[in-house]
Amino acid sequence: MVEGKFNEIHAWAAKSTGIAVEPWSYKPRPLGRNDVEIEIEHCGVCGTDIHNMRGEWGGATYPIVVGHEIIGRIITKGEDVTSFNEGDLVGVGAQVFSCFEADCDACSRGQNPHCPHKVFTYNDRYADGEQAQGGYADAIRVDHRYAFKIPDSIEPEYAAPLLCAGATVFAPMLQKGINKGDRVGVVGIGGLGHLAIQFAHGLGAEVTVYSHSADKRQQSVDLGASVFVNTSDDDEVAANRYKLDYLFITANSKPEQYNEFISWMRYGGQIILLAVPQGQMKIAPAEIVFRNIGISGSLISGRDEVQKTLDFAAEHNIRPIIECLPMTKVNDALERVDTGKARYRIVLNAKE
Ligand SMILES: [Zn+2]
Ligand SMILES: [Zn+2]
């Protein structure tokens, strides 16, 4: 059996409910035959990290090490791993395990995030009872099928947010079959929205951005939008109704806003929810029936879609807008994300 190189993983952990992290170390799980050991170089900060540390999505087991936009190099591989070499630059996203069995309803359809045996990157447990811990750390061990090759043309720190934020917006675009000429709307220009604009534009769609901040107009155009709608301007909103084929909602919305969103769609339009606001949606059924409007949600992406996200970003020169901070400043980074100050994703450098 191959031994890993890290006997102890040094990490930044939340020890109780809240977003303060402190140094903590743990003994890694044994390196399985299909596993790789990755020395972490960068890790992005995702809003989901904060929700989990606060126990907002079903409680958390403390100490918890979050971080699921991980970039690093393979330093050890299990005896059955042939697709990677030591030294390869790889990424790890929001999931680290699924069963891959042919008779698994989810895995056989490429829907690994819904596999009953799935393990998320943190705040989750392996079948053997070991706690999965994330990327605010100097290393991680995962099944090699959840390590993704980073294309040479993408700088490591820019690749990090593609593992979660990028794949989260691109996966539903692939699933819906968004094509050249489709009219795609994006609500919100933040961590997800600024990537959704670029990916939709890369697919050849005509992109409309909706924001209540008029000062986001130029940036939206720079990212690939052809139309910008200032939602604080009623006339501008009214002039843009009934035209979208797809609408991606990447920002928290109020319950009464959904009928407004529906009025932006042409018949047969599809609304895709990526943000998870608390509370209920208030929708008039007639609005969705009379014009065949579909509403769906999308969690994280399947395994194949993560690699497609990275490859598509390389091919179409799509990059997140990031702020880089040393991992030793992780508490400042969390504070910036929590207060909505990050423009638009923060990436931690584990070597600083
Ligand atoms: Zn995430
Ligand atoms: Zn499965």
Tab-separated table of C-alpha atoms and ligand atoms in Angstrom, residues 46-49 68-69 94 122 164-165 168 300 345, ligand 1:
chain	number	residue	atom	x	y	z
A	46	CYS	CA	-17.173	30.394	-1.870
A	47	GLY	CA	-20.381	31.668	-0.240
A	48	THR	CA	-21.199	28.034	0.503
A	49	ASP	CA	-18.159	27.903	2.805
A	68	HIS	CA	-13.979	23.568	-2.406
A	69	GLU	CA	-12.206	25.504	-5.138
A	94	ALA	CA	-17.459	20.672	-4.348
A	122	TYR	CA	-16.399	19.146	3.433
A	164	CYS	CA	-17.293	25.531	-8.110
A	165	ALA	CA	-18.654	28.897	-9.312
A	168	THR	CA	-22.216	25.711	-11.222
A	300	ILE	CA	-23.343	21.790	-8.322
A	345	ARG	CA	-14.140	35.830	-6.031
B	1	ZN	ZN	-18.915	26.721	-3.955
